[in-house]
Coordinates of C-alpha atoms in Angstrom, one line a residue:
M1 CA 0.0 10.6 -7.8
R2 CA 1.3 11.9 -4.6
A3 CA 3.8 11.1 -1.7
R4 CA 2.2 8.7 0.7
R5 CA 2.6 7.4 4.2
L6 CA 3.2 3.6 4.4
A7 CA 0.7 1.6 6.3
A8 CA 1.7 0.8 9.9
S9 CA 1.7 -3.1 8.8
L10 CA 5.2 -2.4 7.3
V11 CA 7.5 -5.0 8.8
F12 CA 10.0 -3.5 11.2
A13 CA 13.2 -5.7 11.3
L14 CA 13.2 -5.8 15.2
A15 CA 14.7 -8.9 15.7
A16 CA 17.8 -9.8 13.8
G17 CA 20.5 -7.9 15.5
A18 CA 19.3 -8.6 18.9
A19 CA 18.8 -12.2 18.4
Q20 CA 22.3 -12.6 16.6
A21 CA 23.9 -10.9 19.5
Q22 CA 22.4 -13.1 22.1
D23 CA 22.9 -16.3 20.1
E24 CA 26.7 -15.2 19.9
A25 CA 26.9 -14.5 23.6
R26 CA 25.5 -18.0 24.3
T27 CA 27.9 -19.8 22.0
P28 CA 31.0 -21.2 23.9
D29 CA 33.2 -21.5 21.0
A30 CA 31.6 -20.6 17.6
K31 CA 34.7 -21.7 15.8
T32 CA 34.3 -25.3 16.7
P33 CA 32.0 -27.4 14.3
D34 CA 29.9 -28.8 17.3
A35 CA 29.3 -25.4 18.6
A36 CA 28.3 -24.1 15.0
K37 CA 25.9 -26.9 14.8
A38 CA 24.5 -26.1 18.1
A39 CA 24.0 -22.5 17.3
A40 CA 22.4 -23.3 14.1
A41 CA 20.1 -25.7 15.8
K42 CA 19.1 -23.2 18.6
P43 CA 16.0 -21.2 17.7
A44 CA 16.3 -17.4 17.8
P45 CA 14.7 -15.9 20.9
P46 CA 11.3 -14.4 20.4
D47 CA 11.0 -10.9 19.5
L48 CA 8.4 -9.8 22.3
A49 CA 8.1 -6.3 21.1
F50 CA 7.3 -6.8 17.4
G51 CA 5.2 -9.8 18.3
A52 CA 3.0 -7.8 20.7
Y53 CA 2.8 -5.2 18.0
Q54 CA 1.7 -7.4 15.3
R55 CA -0.9 -9.1 17.7
G56 CA -2.5 -5.4 18.8
Y57 CA -0.9 -5.5 22.2
Y58 CA 0.4 -2.1 22.1
V59 CA 1.3 -1.3 25.8
T60 CA 3.4 -4.6 25.7
A61 CA 5.0 -3.6 22.6
L62 CA 6.1 -0.2 23.9
A63 CA 7.5 -1.7 27.1
E64 CA 9.4 -4.3 25.5
A65 CA 10.9 -1.9 23.0
M66 CA 11.8 0.4 25.8
K67 CA 13.6 -2.5 27.5
R68 CA 15.5 -3.5 24.4
I69 CA 16.7 0.4 24.2
S70 CA 17.6 0.5 27.7
A71 CA 19.8 -2.6 27.3
D72 CA 21.2 -1.3 24.0
D73 CA 21.1 2.4 22.9
G74 CA 21.8 1.4 19.5
D75 CA 18.8 -0.7 18.9
A76 CA 17.6 1.2 16.0
A77 CA 14.8 -1.2 15.1
A78 CA 13.1 -0.8 18.6
M79 CA 13.4 3.1 18.4
T80 CA 11.6 2.9 15.1
L81 CA 8.8 0.9 16.7
V82 CA 8.3 3.5 19.4
G83 CA 8.3 6.2 16.9
E84 CA 5.5 4.4 15.1
L85 CA 3.5 3.8 18.2
Y86 CA 3.8 7.7 18.8
A87 CA 2.9 8.4 15.2
Q88 CA -0.2 6.3 15.4
G89 CA -1.2 7.1 19.0
L90 CA -1.0 3.4 20.1
A91 CA -0.6 2.8 23.7
V92 CA 0.2 6.5 24.1
R93 CA -1.3 9.7 23.0
R94 CA -0.5 10.6 19.3
D95 CA 2.5 12.9 19.5
P96 CA 4.1 13.5 16.1
A97 CA 7.0 15.4 17.5
E98 CA 7.8 12.5 19.8
A99 CA 7.5 10.2 17.0
A100 CA 9.9 12.2 14.8
R101 CA 12.4 12.3 17.6
W102 CA 12.5 8.7 17.8
Y103 CA 12.6 8.3 14.0
R104 CA 15.6 10.7 14.0
L105 CA 17.3 8.7 16.6
A106 CA 16.8 5.3 14.8
S107 CA 17.9 6.9 11.5
E108 CA 21.0 8.2 12.8
R109 CA 21.7 4.5 13.7
G110 CA 21.1 3.4 10.4
D111 CA 17.4 2.2 10.2
R112 CA 16.1 3.0 6.7
Q113 CA 12.5 2.7 7.9
A114 CA 13.0 5.5 10.3
T115 CA 14.8 7.5 7.6
F116 CA 11.7 7.1 5.2
K117 CA 9.2 7.9 8.0
L118 CA 11.1 11.1 9.2
G119 CA 11.3 12.0 5.5
L120 CA 7.5 11.8 5.2
A121 CA 7.3 14.0 8.4
K122 CA 9.3 16.6 7.1
L123 CA 7.5 16.4 3.6
T124 CA 4.1 17.0 5.3
G125 CA 5.3 18.9 8.2
D126 CA 4.0 16.4 10.8
G127 CA 5.7 16.9 14.1
V128 CA 8.6 18.8 12.6
E129 CA 9.1 21.8 10.2
K130 CA 7.9 21.4 6.8
D131 CA 11.1 20.9 4.8
R132 CA 10.9 19.5 1.3
D133 CA 14.4 19.6 0.6
G134 CA 15.4 17.7 3.9
A135 CA 12.7 15.3 3.0
T136 CA 14.4 14.6 -0.3
K137 CA 17.6 14.1 1.2
L138 CA 16.2 11.5 3.7
F139 CA 14.3 9.5 0.9
E140 CA 17.6 9.5 -1.1
K141 CA 19.4 8.1 2.0
A142 CA 16.7 5.4 2.5
A143 CA 16.5 4.8 -1.2
A144 CA 20.3 4.0 -1.2
Q145 CA 19.4 1.4 1.4
G146 CA 16.9 -0.4 -1.0
H147 CA 13.7 1.3 0.7
P148 CA 10.8 0.7 -2.0
G149 CA 8.7 3.7 -0.3
A150 CA 11.4 6.0 -0.6
L151 CA 12.2 5.3 -4.3
Y152 CA 8.5 5.8 -5.1
N153 CA 8.2 9.2 -3.2
L154 CA 11.5 10.3 -5.0
G155 CA 9.8 9.5 -8.3
V156 CA 6.7 11.6 -7.3
L157 CA 8.7 14.4 -6.1
A158 CA 10.5 14.3 -9.5
I159 CA 7.2 14.9 -11.2
E160 CA 6.2 17.5 -8.9
A161 CA 9.2 19.5 -8.8
N162 CA 8.6 21.4 -12.0
P163 CA 4.9 21.4 -12.8
V164 CA 5.7 22.9 -16.3
I165 CA 8.3 20.4 -17.4
P166 CA 8.0 17.3 -15.0
D167 CA 11.0 15.1 -15.0
F168 CA 9.3 12.0 -16.1
A169 CA 12.6 10.2 -17.0
T170 CA 13.8 10.3 -13.4
A171 CA 10.4 9.5 -12.1
A172 CA 10.1 6.3 -14.3
A173 CA 13.6 5.1 -13.0
D174 CA 12.8 5.7 -9.4
F175 CA 9.4 3.8 -10.0
Q176 CA 11.0 0.9 -11.9
K177 CA 13.3 0.4 -8.9
A178 CA 10.6 0.6 -6.5
A179 CA 8.3 -1.7 -8.4
E180 CA 11.0 -4.2 -8.7
L181 CA 11.2 -4.2 -5.0
G182 CA 7.8 -5.0 -4.8
D183 CA 6.1 -1.5 -4.2
P184 CA 2.5 -1.8 -5.7
D185 CA 2.0 2.1 -5.8
A186 CA 5.2 2.4 -7.9
A187 CA 4.1 -0.6 -10.2
Y188 CA 0.9 1.5 -10.8
A189 CA 2.7 4.7 -11.4
L190 CA 5.2 3.1 -13.8
A191 CA 2.2 1.5 -15.7
I192 CA 0.8 4.8 -16.2
L193 CA 4.0 6.4 -17.5
Y194 CA 4.4 3.5 -20.1
R195 CA 0.6 4.0 -21.1
N196 CA 1.0 7.5 -21.6
G197 CA 4.6 7.4 -23.0
S198 CA 5.9 9.7 -20.3
G199 CA 9.6 9.5 -19.5
V200 CA 9.5 6.0 -21.2
E201 CA 8.7 4.8 -24.8
K202 CA 5.0 4.3 -24.9
S203 CA 4.1 0.6 -24.6
D204 CA 0.6 -0.9 -23.9
E205 CA 2.6 -4.4 -23.2
R206 CA 4.7 -2.8 -20.5
A207 CA 2.0 -0.9 -19.1
A208 CA -0.3 -4.0 -18.9
Y209 CA 2.5 -5.9 -17.3
W210 CA 3.1 -3.3 -14.5
M211 CA -0.5 -2.7 -14.1
G212 CA -1.1 -6.4 -13.4
R213 CA 1.8 -6.4 -11.0
A214 CA 0.0 -3.5 -9.1
A215 CA -3.4 -5.3 -9.3
K216 CA -1.9 -8.5 -8.1
A217 CA -0.5 -6.7 -5.3
D218 CA -3.9 -5.4 -4.2
N219 CA -3.4 -1.9 -5.3
L220 CA -6.9 -0.7 -5.9
A221 CA -6.6 1.7 -8.7
G222 CA -4.5 -1.0 -10.5
Q223 CA -7.1 -3.5 -10.1
V224 CA -9.8 -1.3 -11.8
E225 CA -7.2 -0.3 -14.5
Y226 CA -6.1 -3.8 -15.2
A227 CA -9.5 -5.0 -15.4
V228 CA -10.4 -2.3 -18.1
M229 CA -7.2 -3.5 -20.0
L230 CA -8.1 -7.2 -19.6
F231 CA -11.7 -6.5 -20.9
N232 CA -10.7 -4.5 -23.9
G233 CA -7.6 -6.8 -24.6
V234 CA -5.1 -3.7 -24.5
G235 CA -1.6 -4.8 -24.0
V236 CA -2.8 -8.2 -22.9
A237 CA -4.9 -10.9 -24.1
K238 CA -8.6 -10.2 -23.8
D239 CA -10.3 -12.1 -21.0
E240 CA -13.4 -10.8 -19.9
A241 CA -14.0 -13.2 -17.2
A242 CA -10.7 -12.3 -15.4
A243 CA -11.7 -8.5 -16.0
A244 CA -15.1 -9.4 -14.3
R245 CA -13.4 -10.8 -11.2
L246 CA -11.4 -7.7 -10.8
F247 CA -14.1 -5.3 -11.1
L248 CA -16.2 -7.0 -8.4
K249 CA -13.2 -7.4 -6.1
A250 CA -12.5 -3.6 -6.5
A251 CA -16.3 -2.8 -6.2
E252 CA -16.4 -4.8 -2.8
R253 CA -13.7 -2.2 -1.7
D254 CA -16.3 0.6 -2.7
N255 CA -14.5 1.9 -5.9
P256 CA -17.3 3.8 -7.7
V257 CA -15.8 3.1 -11.2
A258 CA -15.5 -0.6 -10.3
Q259 CA -19.1 -0.4 -9.0
N260 CA -20.4 1.0 -12.3
R261 CA -18.5 -1.5 -14.3
A262 CA -19.5 -4.4 -12.2
A263 CA -23.1 -3.1 -12.8
R264 CA -22.8 -3.3 -16.6
I265 CA -21.0 -6.7 -16.7
L266 CA -23.7 -8.4 -14.5
A267 CA -26.4 -6.4 -16.4
A268 CA -25.2 -7.7 -19.7
G269 CA -23.9 -11.1 -18.7
R270 CA -20.4 -10.6 -20.2
G271 CA -17.5 -12.3 -18.3
A272 CA -19.8 -13.2 -15.5
P273 CA -23.4 -14.7 -15.3
R274 CA -26.3 -12.1 -15.8
N275 CA -27.6 -11.1 -12.3
P276 CA -29.8 -8.1 -12.6
V277 CA -30.3 -7.7 -8.9
E278 CA -26.6 -7.7 -8.2
A279 CA -26.0 -5.4 -11.2
M280 CA -28.5 -2.7 -9.9
K281 CA -27.1 -2.9 -6.5
W282 CA -23.7 -1.9 -7.8
H283 CA -25.4 0.6 -10.0
I284 CA -27.1 2.4 -7.1
L285 CA -23.9 2.4 -5.2
A286 CA -21.9 4.0 -8.0
R287 CA -24.7 6.6 -8.8
A288 CA -24.6 7.6 -5.0
A289 CA -21.0 8.2 -5.4
G290 CA -21.6 10.4 -8.6
I291 CA -21.5 8.1 -11.4
K292 CA -24.2 8.4 -13.8
D293 CA -25.2 6.0 -16.4
A294 CA -28.4 6.4 -18.3
W295 CA -28.6 2.9 -19.8
L296 CA -28.3 1.4 -16.2
D297 CA -31.0 3.5 -15.1
G298 CA -33.0 2.1 -18.0
E299 CA -32.3 -1.4 -16.9
L300 CA -33.2 -0.5 -13.3
A301 CA -36.5 0.8 -14.8
K302 CA -37.2 -2.8 -16.3
L303 CA -37.1 -4.4 -12.8
S304 CA -40.1 -6.0 -11.3
P305 CA -41.4 -4.6 -7.8
K306 CA -40.2 -7.7 -6.2
E307 CA -36.7 -7.5 -7.8
K308 CA -36.5 -3.8 -6.8
E309 CA -37.2 -4.8 -3.2
Q310 CA -34.3 -7.3 -3.6
V311 CA -31.8 -4.6 -5.0
E312 CA -32.9 -2.5 -2.0
A313 CA -32.1 -5.0 0.6
A314 CA -28.8 -6.0 -1.2
V315 CA -27.8 -2.1 -0.9
R316 CA -28.6 -2.2 2.8
R317 CA -26.6 -5.3 3.3
H318 CA -23.7 -3.9 1.6
V319 CA -23.7 -0.5 3.2
G320 CA -24.2 -2.2 6.7
R321 CA -21.3 -4.4 6.4

């Protein structure tokens, strides 16, 4: 497990404060029932900056965010968006130092996402001096505001702080809070702790519950691990068909372990109909990634020349997606 940078698709709460302020300014008398009804019926103005960002119009997103900042130097959400654009090099040259500057401004104005991103920058030394203690303080600040990524990273740091005696109990508590807020990486990490009995009482059932949550939230490692648990009936009712679906889903995402398991499932016809060609496609892909399997090598040797041609074509299609 390691501290990780959240994807750019994380939602920035850009519209709420500005929209509320504009609605209030347009309301002649918010204390009267009629005015209150009118305000409630009036749609919030569109968030042009965030909308443009979501659609990939990054130049427009930057321009609209800067307009908002010019109109309100306390618009922390717009500042966070500008920081994200600089961090990723969208519409501007990538500039981690400039990204950190905007994150710092937004963090000072209370934006938890900016606080988290600045913490990541300090943790990795991206655009700012590397500062693990400073990163921890920022994660703690964001965590106090209910940021799941910050809680997850605090859990990772608790484990890494002392390699000899990792603080699994603190990590488990942080992972649980983050997982309950919907963080799939935290759900996966918590499942591993329950499986190993690290910082929590060992429980296959709790491990399966949180691994299932991670898998459902599209955590790739969680999908593979939960499929293994389903196939073997560990901590959850045995369900080879459900396991096969998860293995195949993860195999499509190029996870070598899942590709190997998918190959075995399709070669044996367990959990899914037998399909030697598809089985060997996954076997070849997994083998290319370093996973050896003598049994599957034997199954590959049994194929007819025509079937082997079909396997080669299937591999080319997958690689050329």
